[in-house]
Amino acid sequence: MTVQNIWHGLVIWYLFLAGTGAGVYLLAVGNKMFRKQDALVKMGYIWGPILVALGTILLLLDLGRPFWAFLAVLRPHASMISVGTLILTFFMLNGFFQIYSLLFKKKEPPHALDIIGFILAIGTATYTGLLLGVVEAIPFWNKPILLPILFLVSALSSGIGFLLLVSILNKNSKEETKSNLHRMMKFDIWLILIELALLILLLWLSARGNPAAAASVQILTSGFFALPFWGLLIVTGLLLPLVLETLVRSHKQSILALCSIALLIGGVTLRYSIVVAGVWLPMSK
Amino acid sequence: MARYGMIIDLRRCVGCYACVMACKAENLTPKGVSWNRLIVEEKGEYPKARMTFTPVLCNHCENPPCRDVCPTGATYKRSDGIVAVNQSKCIGCKYCMVACPYQARSIHEKSEGYFSKYGLTPLEQHGYKKHKKGAPSKCVFCYERVEQSKEPACVAACPTRARIFGDVTNPNSEISHLLEKNKTFRFIEELGTKPAVSYILDQAPKTERG
């Protein structure tokens, strides 16, 4: 059995940054659309597209022939990369227009753009899962429904981590922003529980599936990636924030900082775990 | 229109790597790029232990997953069934390398030659023009030779005639004859790729040919 070594570092960080950017946007703009709270929306408008753009830069750096990247939109009917390129491009164009009207025209961007951006952000977060999910040659990845949902939930969770981090680093954060974020942390408890359930489902389905998928599970639970998987993903990325958000009442800066960093580490390690544990179907007779 | 295919008779393969070297020489593939490789395995236990050699190359699938995931259409299927790559359309996203169940693709990442201390040899300088840096490539059944009615280089080089290449739609071709007479095996058929490369297993009964 061969572990895939084609996609690694840069692609993984791209998956993380695009997911987190989409998560930040979904949370902040969703907070405005569904709860009529404007406190976070500026952070979402600005950081959402910036994180996605940073991720896109990493994606471009990973390309063998980056100067030809514009050709990537040619086959949206067949290739997930074409679909993703279109979603990313429209999300960033929409986002940068919103930033422009917010910062330079000094007025609220049109409501219609919020809806378009919200849909494109869902697209961005789920497509990163679908990109891996449609690869039939790697059975551990080949979960075209489960993986996009897992990546979407994780994107929201690391989005909360990122928003927390920004509010901590910004000394002039308003009380209203903080109270909105504390509410988000309560919401995150559900996200983490769902993420844990989906992750267990992914491992369980894989362990009893194809031998290649079982080999992937083994890499994570007891193989070469076991230490980051248990230490950084399960304990630091999921259980620690879960404990901090459920049991710890205090909103001291240090606790919030710990929680935000842990969430972000969890987001990166989830993508690392899934990508590096990809094992091809065996070529055996 | 012809549809090209290959049979590899594992009863005859002795693991000499002549096909691997012939492929390198014919296609001048850069360092790190291998269109034709051998899977070498140990099978069984002493005293019945043995080594097996399985040459693997692009399967020129009827439904190639590499083509389906390609965002630009750089990978395409010719009317004769050969799957080829137009490297000038390739962006190097490597999705095809991930999606190919046969791990048949490799990428030319660095333009260093086999003797990096001394730069590129004249042969490499000539050959590397055919291979764009940053673009994956794969076996193309030596279509330039096939178009001149020659066999692919690996087939011509095989000393035991373990490789047979030909048109599977022509009932009189040797490959059609062999496919009919022998029990053959294709890799990872469960994905519906319909590979054009078939194998006669090394434990298969001897036929008039073997």
CSV table of C-alpha atoms in Angstrom, one decimal:
chain,number,residue,atom,x,y,z
A,1,MET,CA,0.0,0.0,0.0
A,2,THR,CA,1.3,3.4,-0.9
A,3,VAL,CA,0.6,6.6,1.0
A,4,GLN,CA,0.0,9.5,-1.3
A,5,ASN,CA,2.8,12.0,-1.3
A,6,ILE,CA,1.5,14.2,-4.1
A,7,TRP,CA,-0.4,16.8,-2.0
A,8,HIS,CA,1.2,18.0,1.2
A,9,GLY,CA,2.2,21.2,3.0
A,10,LEU,CA,1.0,24.1,0.8
A,11,VAL,CA,-2.2,22.4,-0.3
A,12,ILE,CA,-3.0,21.5,3.4
A,13,TRP,CA,-2.5,25.1,4.5
A,14,TYR,CA,-4.6,26.3,1.6
A,15,LEU,CA,-7.4,24.0,2.6
A,16,PHE,CA,-7.1,25.4,6.2
A,17,LEU,CA,-6.9,29.1,5.2
A,18,ALA,CA,-9.8,28.9,2.7
A,19,GLY,CA,-11.9,27.0,5.2
A,20,THR,CA,-11.2,29.5,8.0
A,21,GLY,CA,-11.8,32.5,5.8
A,22,ALA,CA,-15.1,31.0,4.7
A,23,GLY,CA,-15.9,30.2,8.3
A,24,VAL,CA,-15.1,33.8,9.5
A,25,TYR,CA,-17.3,35.2,6.7
A,26,LEU,CA,-20.2,32.8,7.4
A,27,LEU,CA,-20.2,33.5,11.1
A,28,ALA,CA,-19.9,37.3,10.9
A,29,VAL,CA,-22.3,37.8,8.0
A,30,GLY,CA,-24.6,35.1,9.3
A,31,ASN,CA,-24.7,36.9,12.6
A,32,LYS,CA,-25.8,40.0,10.8
A,33,MET,CA,-28.3,38.2,8.5
A,34,PHE,CA,-30.0,35.9,11.0
A,35,ARG,CA,-29.5,37.6,14.4
A,36,LYS,CA,-29.4,41.2,13.3
A,37,GLN,CA,-26.1,41.8,15.2
A,38,ASP,CA,-23.7,44.0,13.4
A,39,ALA,CA,-20.8,43.8,15.9
A,40,LEU,CA,-18.7,41.2,14.1
A,41,VAL,CA,-19.7,41.9,10.5
A,42,LYS,CA,-16.8,44.3,9.7
A,43,MET,CA,-14.3,41.6,10.8
A,44,GLY,CA,-16.0,39.1,8.5
A,45,TYR,CA,-16.0,41.4,5.5
A,46,ILE,CA,-12.3,42.1,5.9
A,47,TRP,CA,-10.8,38.8,7.2
A,48,GLY,CA,-12.9,36.4,5.3
A,49,PRO,CA,-11.7,37.4,1.8
A,50,ILE,CA,-8.2,38.1,3.1
A,51,LEU,CA,-7.7,34.6,4.5
A,52,VAL,CA,-9.2,33.0,1.4
A,53,ALA,CA,-6.8,35.1,-0.7
A,54,LEU,CA,-3.8,34.0,1.4
A,55,GLY,CA,-4.9,30.4,0.9
A,56,THR,CA,-5.2,31.0,-2.8
A,57,ILE,CA,-1.7,32.4,-3.0
A,58,LEU,CA,-0.4,29.1,-1.3
A,59,LEU,CA,-2.5,27.1,-3.8
A,60,LEU,CA,-0.9,29.0,-6.7
A,61,LEU,CA,2.6,28.4,-5.2
A,62,ASP,CA,1.9,24.7,-5.2
A,63,LEU,CA,1.1,24.6,-8.9
A,64,GLY,CA,3.8,23.3,-11.2
A,65,ARG,CA,3.0,26.0,-13.7
A,66,PRO,CA,1.3,28.8,-11.8
A,67,PHE,CA,1.4,31.3,-14.7
A,68,TRP,CA,-1.1,29.2,-16.5
A,69,ALA,CA,-3.5,29.1,-13.6
A,70,PHE,CA,-6.1,31.1,-15.4
A,71,LEU,CA,-6.8,27.9,-17.6
A,72,ALA,CA,-8.2,26.2,-14.5
A,73,VAL,CA,-11.7,27.4,-15.1
A,74,LEU,CA,-12.1,25.5,-18.4
A,75,ARG,CA,-13.9,22.3,-17.2
A,76,PRO,CA,-16.4,23.3,-14.5
A,77,HIS,CA,-18.7,20.5,-15.6
A,78,ALA,CA,-16.1,17.8,-14.7
A,79,SER,CA,-13.3,19.0,-12.5
A,80,MET,CA,-13.6,20.0,-8.9
A,81,ILE,CA,-10.6,22.2,-9.4
A,82,SER,CA,-12.4,24.2,-12.0
A,83,VAL,CA,-15.5,24.5,-9.8
A,84,GLY,CA,-13.4,25.5,-6.9
A,85,THR,CA,-11.5,28.1,-8.9
A,86,LEU,CA,-14.8,29.7,-9.9
A,87,ILE,CA,-16.2,29.7,-6.4
A,88,LEU,CA,-13.0,31.1,-4.9
A,89,THR,CA,-12.7,33.8,-7.6
A,90,PHE,CA,-16.3,35.0,-7.2
A,91,PHE,CA,-16.1,34.9,-3.4
A,92,MET,CA,-12.9,37.0,-3.4
A,93,LEU,CA,-14.3,39.5,-6.0
A,94,ASN,CA,-17.5,39.8,-4.0
A,95,GLY,CA,-15.6,40.2,-0.8
A,96,PHE,CA,-13.2,42.7,-2.1
A,97,PHE,CA,-16.0,44.8,-3.5
A,98,GLN,CA,-17.6,44.7,0.0
A,99,ILE,CA,-14.3,45.8,1.6
A,100,TYR,CA,-14.1,48.6,-1.0
A,101,SER,CA,-17.5,50.0,-0.3
A,102,LEU,CA,-17.1,49.6,3.5
A,103,LEU,CA,-13.6,51.3,3.7
A,104,PHE,CA,-13.5,53.7,0.8
A,105,LYS,CA,-17.2,54.5,0.1
A,106,LYS,CA,-17.9,54.5,3.9
A,107,LYS,CA,-21.3,52.8,3.4
A,108,GLU,CA,-22.8,49.5,4.2
A,109,PRO,CA,-22.4,47.1,1.2
A,110,PRO,CA,-25.7,46.1,-0.5
A,111,HIS,CA,-27.6,43.4,1.3
A,112,ALA,CA,-27.8,41.2,-1.9
A,113,LEU,CA,-24.0,40.9,-1.8
A,114,ASP,CA,-24.2,39.5,1.7
A,115,ILE,CA,-26.5,36.7,0.5
A,116,ILE,CA,-24.2,36.0,-2.5
A,117,GLY,CA,-21.2,36.0,-0.3
A,118,PHE,CA,-22.8,33.7,2.2
A,119,ILE,CA,-23.7,31.1,-0.4
A,120,LEU,CA,-20.2,31.4,-2.0
A,121,ALA,CA,-18.6,31.0,1.5
A,122,ILE,CA,-20.6,27.8,2.0
A,123,GLY,CA,-19.3,26.7,-1.4
A,124,THR,CA,-15.7,27.5,-0.5
A,125,ALA,CA,-15.8,25.5,2.7
A,126,THR,CA,-17.6,22.5,1.3
A,127,TYR,CA,-15.8,22.3,-2.0
A,128,THR,CA,-12.4,21.8,-0.2
A,129,GLY,CA,-13.9,18.6,1.3
A,130,LEU,CA,-15.4,17.7,-2.1
A,131,LEU,CA,-12.1,18.1,-3.8
A,132,LEU,CA,-10.8,15.1,-1.7
A,133,GLY,CA,-14.2,13.4,-1.5
A,134,VAL,CA,-14.5,12.6,-5.2
A,135,VAL,CA,-11.1,10.9,-5.4
A,136,GLU,CA,-12.1,7.2,-5.9
A,137,ALA,CA,-8.5,6.1,-6.0
A,138,ILE,CA,-8.0,7.0,-2.3
A,139,PRO,CA,-10.8,5.3,-0.4
A,140,PHE,CA,-10.2,7.1,2.9
A,141,TRP,CA,-11.0,10.4,1.1
A,142,ASN,CA,-13.7,9.0,-1.1
A,143,LYS,CA,-16.6,10.3,1.1
A,144,PRO,CA,-18.2,12.9,-1.1
A,145,ILE,CA,-20.9,13.8,1.5
A,146,LEU,CA,-19.2,13.3,4.8
A,147,LEU,CA,-16.0,15.1,4.0
A,148,PRO,CA,-17.6,18.4,2.8
A,149,ILE,CA,-19.8,18.5,5.9
A,150,LEU,CA,-16.8,17.8,8.2
A,151,PHE,CA,-14.8,20.5,6.5
A,152,LEU,CA,-17.7,23.0,6.7
A,153,VAL,CA,-18.1,22.3,10.5
A,154,SER,CA,-14.4,22.5,11.1
A,155,ALA,CA,-14.3,25.8,9.0
A,156,LEU,CA,-16.9,27.4,11.3
A,157,SER,CA,-15.0,26.2,14.4
A,158,SER,CA,-11.6,27.5,13.3
A,159,GLY,CA,-13.5,30.7,12.1
A,160,ILE,CA,-14.5,31.2,15.7
A,161,GLY,CA,-10.9,30.6,16.8
A,162,PHE,CA,-9.7,33.2,14.3
A,163,LEU,CA,-12.3,35.8,15.3
A,164,LEU,CA,-11.4,35.3,19.0
A,165,LEU,CA,-7.7,35.8,18.1
A,166,VAL,CA,-8.4,39.1,16.2
A,167,SER,CA,-10.5,40.5,19.0
A,168,ILE,CA,-7.8,39.6,21.6
A,169,LEU,CA,-5.0,41.2,19.5
A,170,ASN,CA,-7.1,44.3,18.9
A,171,LYS,CA,-6.9,46.4,22.1
A,172,ASN,CA,-9.9,48.5,21.2
A,173,SER,CA,-12.4,45.7,20.9
A,174,LYS,CA,-15.8,46.8,21.9
A,175,GLU,CA,-17.8,45.1,24.7
A,176,GLU,CA,-20.5,44.3,22.2
A,177,THR,CA,-18.0,42.4,20.0
A,178,LYS,CA,-16.8,40.5,23.0
A,179,SER,CA,-20.3,39.5,24.1
A,180,ASN,CA,-21.1,38.4,20.6
A,181,LEU,CA,-18.0,36.2,20.5
A,182,HIS,CA,-18.8,34.7,23.9
A,183,ARG,CA,-22.1,33.7,22.4
A,184,MET,CA,-20.2,32.2,19.4
A,185,MET,CA,-18.2,30.1,21.8
A,186,LYS,CA,-21.4,28.6,23.1
A,187,PHE,CA,-22.3,27.8,19.6
A,188,ASP,CA,-18.9,26.3,19.1
A,189,ILE,CA,-19.7,23.6,21.7
A,190,TRP,CA,-22.2,22.2,19.3
A,191,LEU,CA,-19.8,22.5,16.4
A,192,ILE,CA,-17.1,20.6,18.2
A,193,LEU,CA,-19.5,17.9,19.2
A,194,ILE,CA,-20.7,17.5,15.6
A,195,GLU,CA,-17.1,17.5,14.4
A,196,LEU,CA,-16.1,14.8,16.8
A,197,ALA,CA,-19.1,12.7,15.8
A,198,LEU,CA,-18.3,13.2,12.1
A,199,LEU,CA,-14.7,12.3,12.6
A,200,ILE,CA,-15.6,9.1,14.5
A,201,LEU,CA,-18.0,8.2,11.7
A,202,LEU,CA,-15.3,8.8,9.1
A,203,LEU,CA,-12.8,6.6,11.0
A,204,TRP,CA,-15.4,4.0,11.7
A,205,LEU,CA,-16.6,3.8,8.1
A,206,SER,CA,-13.0,3.7,6.8
A,207,ALA,CA,-11.8,1.1,9.3
A,208,ARG,CA,-14.4,-1.4,8.2
A,209,GLY,CA,-14.2,-0.5,4.6
A,210,ASN,CA,-11.5,-1.1,2.0
A,211,PRO,CA,-8.1,-2.3,3.3
A,212,ALA,CA,-6.5,0.9,2.0
A,213,ALA,CA,-9.0,3.0,4.0
A,214,ALA,CA,-8.3,0.8,7.0
A,215,ALA,CA,-4.6,1.5,6.5
A,216,SER,CA,-5.3,5.2,6.6
A,217,VAL,CA,-7.1,4.9,9.9
A,218,GLN,CA,-4.2,2.9,11.2
A,219,ILE,CA,-1.8,5.7,10.2
A,220,LEU,CA,-3.8,8.2,12.3
A,221,THR,CA,-4.6,6.0,15.3
A,222,SER,CA,-1.3,4.2,15.8
A,223,GLY,CA,0.9,5.0,12.7
A,224,PHE,CA,3.3,7.7,11.8
A,225,PHE,CA,0.7,10.5,12.3
A,226,ALA,CA,-0.6,9.2,15.6
A,227,LEU,CA,1.1,11.8,17.8
A,228,PRO,CA,-0.2,14.8,15.9
A,229,PHE,CA,-3.6,13.1,15.5
A,230,TRP,CA,-4.2,12.4,19.2
A,231,GLY,CA,-2.1,15.3,20.6
A,232,LEU,CA,-2.9,18.2,18.3
A,233,LEU,CA,-6.3,17.3,16.8
A,234,ILE,CA,-8.2,15.3,19.4
A,235,VAL,CA,-6.8,16.7,22.7
A,236,THR,CA,-5.6,20.2,21.7
A,237,GLY,CA,-7.9,21.0,18.8
A,238,LEU,CA,-11.2,19.4,20.0
A,239,LEU,CA,-11.3,18.4,23.7
A,240,LEU,CA,-9.4,21.4,25.1
A,241,PRO,CA,-11.7,24.0,23.5
A,242,LEU,CA,-14.7,21.9,24.5
A,243,VAL,CA,-13.6,21.9,28.1
A,244,LEU,CA,-12.8,25.6,28.0
A,245,GLU,CA,-16.1,26.5,26.4
A,246,THR,CA,-18.3,24.3,28.6
A,247,LEU,CA,-16.7,24.2,32.1
A,248,VAL,CA,-14.7,27.4,32.3
A,249,ARG,CA,-16.9,30.4,33.0
A,250,SER,CA,-14.2,33.1,33.1
A,251,HIS,CA,-13.6,35.2,30.1
A,252,LYS,CA,-10.1,36.1,31.0
A,253,GLN,CA,-7.9,37.1,27.9
A,254,SER,CA,-5.5,34.3,28.6
A,255,ILE,CA,-8.2,31.6,28.5
A,256,LEU,CA,-9.8,33.1,25.4
A,257,ALA,CA,-6.3,33.2,23.7
A,258,LEU,CA,-5.7,29.5,24.7
A,259,CYS,CA,-9.1,28.6,23.3
A,260,SER,CA,-8.6,30.4,20.0
A,261,ILE,CA,-5.1,29.0,19.4
A,262,ALA,CA,-6.3,25.5,20.2
A,263,LEU,CA,-9.2,25.8,17.7
A,264,LEU,CA,-6.9,27.0,15.0
A,265,ILE,CA,-4.4,24.2,15.7
A,266,GLY,CA,-7.3,21.8,15.5
A,267,GLY,CA,-8.4,23.2,12.1
A,268,VAL,CA,-4.9,22.8,10.6
A,269,THR,CA,-4.3,19.3,12.1
A,270,LEU,CA,-7.7,18.0,10.9
A,271,ARG,CA,-6.7,18.8,7.3
A,272,TYR,CA,-3.2,17.5,7.8
A,273,SER,CA,-4.5,14.3,9.2
A,274,ILE,CA,-6.9,13.6,6.4
A,275,VAL,CA,-4.5,14.6,3.6
A,276,VAL,CA,-1.4,12.8,4.7
A,277,ALA,CA,-3.2,9.7,5.6
A,278,GLY,CA,-4.5,9.2,2.1
A,279,VAL,CA,-3.6,5.7,0.9
A,280,TRP,CA,-4.1,4.5,-2.7
A,281,LEU,CA,-6.0,1.4,-3.5
A,282,PRO,CA,-3.5,-1.4,-3.5
A,283,MET,CA,-2.2,-2.7,-6.8
A,284,SER,CA,-2.4,-6.3,-6.0
A,285,LYS,CA,-3.3,-9.5,-7.9
B,1,MET,CA,-10.5,3.2,-35.5
B,2,ALA,CA,-8.0,1.2,-33.7
B,3,ARG,CA,-8.1,0.8,-30.0
B,4,TYR,CA,-4.7,0.0,-28.7
B,5,GLY,CA,-4.0,-2.2,-25.8
B,6,MET,CA,-1.3,-4.3,-24.2
B,7,ILE,CA,-0.9,-7.7,-22.6
B,8,ILE,CA,1.8,-8.4,-20.1
B,9,ASP,CA,2.5,-12.1,-19.7
B,10,LEU,CA,3.8,-12.4,-16.2
B,11,ARG,CA,4.8,-16.1,-16.8
B,12,ARG,CA,7.4,-14.7,-19.1
B,13,CYS,CA,8.6,-11.6,-17.3
B,14,VAL,CA,12.0,-12.2,-15.7
B,15,GLY,CA,12.4,-8.8,-14.1
B,16,CYS,CA,15.3,-7.6,-16.2
B,17,TYR,CA,14.1,-3.9,-16.4
B,18,ALA,CA,14.8,-3.7,-20.1
B,19,CYS,CA,11.3,-2.2,-20.6
B,20,VAL,CA,12.1,0.5,-17.9
B,21,MET,CA,15.3,1.4,-19.6
B,22,ALA,CA,13.9,1.3,-23.1
B,23,CYS,CA,11.2,3.7,-22.0
B,24,LYS,CA,13.7,6.1,-20.4
B,25,ALA,CA,15.8,6.0,-23.6
B,26,GLU,CA,12.9,6.4,-26.0
B,27,ASN,CA,11.1,9.1,-24.2
B,28,LEU,CA,14.1,10.8,-22.5
B,29,THR,CA,12.1,11.2,-19.3
B,30,PRO,CA,13.8,13.4,-16.8
B,31,LYS,CA,15.1,12.3,-13.5
B,32,GLY,CA,12.3,11.4,-11.1
B,33,VAL,CA,9.9,10.7,-14.0
B,34,SER,CA,9.1,7.1,-14.8
B,35,TRP,CA,6.4,6.1,-17.2
B,36,ASN,CA,7.1,2.4,-16.8
B,37,ARG,CA,8.1,0.8,-13.5
B,38,LEU,CA,8.3,-2.7,-11.9
B,39,ILE,CA,6.5,-3.7,-8.7
B,40,VAL,CA,8.9,-6.2,-7.1
B,41,GLU,CA,7.4,-8.4,-4.4
B,42,GLU,CA,8.2,-11.4,-2.4
B,43,LYS,CA,5.5,-14.1,-2.3
B,44,GLY,CA,5.1,-17.3,-0.4
B,45,GLU,CA,7.3,-18.7,2.4
B,46,TYR,CA,10.5,-20.7,2.3
B,47,PRO,CA,11.0,-23.2,0.7
B,48,LYS,CA,8.3,-22.0,-1.8
B,49,ALA,CA,9.2,-18.4,-1.6
B,50,ARG,CA,9.7,-16.5,-4.9
B,51,MET,CA,10.0,-13.0,-6.2
B,52,THR,CA,7.4,-11.6,-8.5
B,53,PHE,CA,7.9,-8.8,-11.0
B,54,THR,CA,4.9,-6.8,-12.2
B,55,PRO,CA,5.6,-4.1,-14.8
B,56,VAL,CA,3.1,-1.3,-14.5
B,57,LEU,CA,2.4,1.6,-16.8
B,58,CYS,CA,-0.5,3.9,-17.8
B,59,ASN,CA,-3.5,1.7,-18.3
B,60,HIS,CA,-5.0,3.9,-21.0
B,61,CYS,CA,-8.4,3.5,-19.4
B,62,GLU,CA,-11.5,3.8,-21.4
B,63,ASN,CA,-12.8,6.0,-18.6
B,64,PRO,CA,-9.7,7.7,-17.3
B,65,PRO,CA,-10.1,9.3,-13.9
B,66,CYS,CA,-7.0,11.5,-14.6
B,67,ARG,CA,-8.9,13.1,-17.6
B,68,ASP,CA,-12.0,13.5,-15.6
B,69,VAL,CA,-10.4,15.5,-12.8
B,70,CYS,CA,-8.2,17.7,-15.1
B,71,PRO,CA,-9.4,21.3,-14.8
B,72,THR,CA,-8.0,22.4,-18.1
B,73,GLY,CA,-8.4,19.5,-20.5
B,74,ALA,CA,-4.6,19.1,-20.8
B,75,THR,CA,-5.2,15.3,-20.3
B,76,TYR,CA,-7.2,13.9,-23.2
B,77,LYS,CA,-8.1,10.7,-24.9
B,78,ARG,CA,-7.1,10.2,-28.5
B,79,SER,CA,-9.5,8.4,-30.9
B,80,ASP,CA,-7.2,5.4,-30.9
B,81,GLY,CA,-7.7,5.0,-27.1
B,82,ILE,CA,-4.3,6.5,-26.1
B,83,VAL,CA,-4.5,8.9,-23.1
B,84,ALA,CA,-2.1,11.7,-23.7
B,85,VAL,CA,-1.2,15.0,-22.0
B,86,ASN,CA,-0.9,18.4,-23.7
B,87,GLN,CA,1.6,19.9,-21.3
B,88,SER,CA,1.2,23.4,-22.6
B,89,LYS,CA,-2.4,23.4,-21.3
B,90,CYS,CA,-1.3,21.9,-17.9
B,91,ILE,CA,-1.2,24.1,-14.8
B,92,GLY,CA,0.5,21.5,-12.6
B,93,CYS,CA,-2.2,21.1,-10.0
B,94,LYS,CA,-1.4,17.4,-9.6
B,95,TYR,CA,-5.0,16.4,-9.3
B,96,CYS,CA,-4.5,13.8,-12.0
B,97,MET,CA,-1.6,12.2,-10.0
B,98,VAL,CA,-3.8,11.9,-7.0
B,99,ALA,CA,-6.8,10.6,-8.9
B,100,CYS,CA,-5.0,7.9,-11.0
B,101,PRO,CA,-5.5,4.6,-9.2
B,102,TYR,CA,-2.5,3.1,-10.9
B,103,GLN,CA,0.0,5.8,-9.7
B,104,ALA,CA,1.0,5.9,-13.3
B,105,ARG,CA,1.9,9.6,-13.4
B,106,SER,CA,5.0,11.4,-12.4
B,107,ILE,CA,6.0,15.0,-12.3
B,108,HIS,CA,9.1,16.7,-13.6
B,109,GLU,CA,9.8,19.1,-10.7
B,110,LYS,CA,13.5,20.0,-10.9
B,111,SER,CA,15.4,20.4,-14.1
B,112,GLU,CA,18.5,18.7,-12.7
B,113,GLY,CA,19.8,15.8,-14.8
B,114,TYR,CA,21.0,12.4,-13.7
B,115,PHE,CA,24.5,13.8,-13.2
B,116,SER,CA,23.6,17.0,-11.4
B,117,LYS,CA,27.2,17.9,-10.5
B,118,TYR,CA,28.0,18.2,-14.2
B,119,GLY,CA,24.9,19.8,-15.5
B,120,LEU,CA,22.8,18.3,-18.3
B,121,THR,CA,24.3,16.0,-20.8
B,122,PRO,CA,23.7,16.8,-24.5
B,123,LEU,CA,21.1,14.0,-24.7
B,124,GLU,CA,19.3,15.4,-21.6
B,125,GLN,CA,19.4,18.9,-23.0
B,126,HIS,CA,17.7,17.6,-26.1
B,127,GLY,CA,15.2,15.4,-24.3
B,128,TYR,CA,14.1,17.8,-21.6
B,129,LYS,CA,12.7,20.1,-24.3
B,130,LYS,CA,9.9,17.5,-24.6
B,131,HIS,CA,9.1,17.7,-20.9
B,132,LYS,CA,7.7,20.9,-19.4
B,133,LYS,CA,8.8,21.6,-15.9
B,134,GLY,CA,6.0,21.4,-13.3
B,135,ALA,CA,3.7,19.3,-15.5
B,136,PRO,CA,2.9,15.7,-14.8
B,137,SER,CA,3.4,13.2,-17.6
B,138,LYS,CA,2.8,9.5,-18.3
B,139,CYS,CA,3.2,6.7,-20.7
B,140,VAL,CA,1.7,7.5,-24.1
B,141,PHE,CA,2.1,4.0,-25.6
B,142,CYS,CA,4.9,5.6,-27.7
B,143,TYR,CA,2.3,7.0,-30.1
B,144,GLU,CA,5.0,8.5,-32.3
B,145,ARG,CA,6.4,5.1,-32.9
B,146,VAL,CA,2.9,3.5,-33.2
B,147,GLU,CA,2.0,6.0,-35.9
B,148,GLN,CA,5.0,4.8,-37.9
B,149,SER,CA,3.7,1.2,-37.4
B,150,LYS,CA,6.4,0.4,-34.9
B,151,GLU,CA,5.8,-1.2,-31.5
B,152,PRO,CA,6.2,0.8,-28.3
B,153,ALA,CA,9.8,0.9,-27.1
B,154,CYS,CA,9.2,-1.3,-24.0
B,155,VAL,CA,7.5,-4.0,-26.2
B,156,ALA,CA,10.4,-3.9,-28.7
B,157,ALA,CA,13.0,-4.2,-25.9
B,158,CYS,CA,11.4,-7.1,-24.0
B,159,PRO,CA,13.8,-10.1,-24.5
B,160,THR,CA,11.2,-12.7,-23.5
B,161,ARG,CA,8.3,-11.2,-25.5
B,162,ALA,CA,6.3,-10.8,-22.3
B,163,ARG,CA,4.7,-7.7,-23.7
B,164,ILE,CA,2.3,-7.8,-26.6
B,165,PHE,CA,0.9,-4.6,-28.0
B,166,GLY,CA,-1.8,-4.2,-30.6
B,167,ASP,CA,-5.2,-3.2,-31.8
B,168,VAL,CA,-7.8,-5.0,-29.7
B,169,THR,CA,-10.6,-4.2,-32.1
B,170,ASN,CA,-8.9,-6.2,-34.9
B,171,PRO,CA,-9.9,-9.8,-34.3
B,172,ASN,CA,-6.8,-11.0,-36.2
B,173,SER,CA,-4.2,-9.2,-34.1
B,174,GLU,CA,-2.0,-11.2,-31.8
B,175,ILE,CA,-3.3,-9.4,-28.7
B,176,SER,CA,-7.0,-10.2,-29.6
B,177,HIS,CA,-5.9,-13.8,-30.0
B,178,LEU,CA,-4.2,-13.9,-26.7
B,179,LEU,CA,-7.0,-12.1,-24.9
B,180,GLU,CA,-9.3,-14.8,-26.2
B,181,LYS,CA,-7.1,-17.8,-25.4
B,182,ASN,CA,-6.0,-16.8,-21.9
B,183,LYS,CA,-7.5,-15.8,-18.6
B,184,THR,CA,-6.4,-12.3,-18.1
B,185,PHE,CA,-6.4,-9.9,-15.2
B,186,ARG,CA,-6.7,-6.1,-15.1
B,187,PHE,CA,-5.8,-3.9,-12.1
B,188,ILE,CA,-8.5,-2.1,-10.0
B,189,GLU,CA,-11.4,-2.8,-12.3
B,190,GLU,CA,-13.9,-2.0,-9.6
B,191,LEU,CA,-13.7,1.7,-10.3
B,192,GLY,CA,-15.0,1.2,-13.8
B,193,THR,CA,-11.9,2.6,-15.5
B,194,LYS,CA,-11.8,-0.3,-18.1
B,195,PRO,CA,-8.0,-0.5,-18.4
B,196,ALA,CA,-6.4,-1.3,-21.8
B,197,VAL,CA,-3.5,-3.1,-20.2
B,198,SER,CA,-4.2,-6.8,-19.2
B,199,TYR,CA,-2.0,-9.3,-17.4
B,200,ILE,CA,-1.6,-13.1,-17.7
B,201,LEU,CA,-0.9,-14.1,-14.1
B,202,ASP,CA,2.4,-15.9,-13.5
B,203,GLN,CA,0.6,-18.9,-12.0
B,204,ALA,CA,-1.7,-19.2,-15.0
B,205,PRO,CA,-1.6,-22.6,-16.8
B,206,LYS,CA,0.7,-22.8,-19.8
B,207,THR,CA,-1.0,-22.4,-23.1
B,208,GLU,CA,0.3,-23.0,-26.6
B,209,ARG,CA,2.2,-19.8,-26.2
B,210,GLY,CA,3.5,-19.9,-22.7
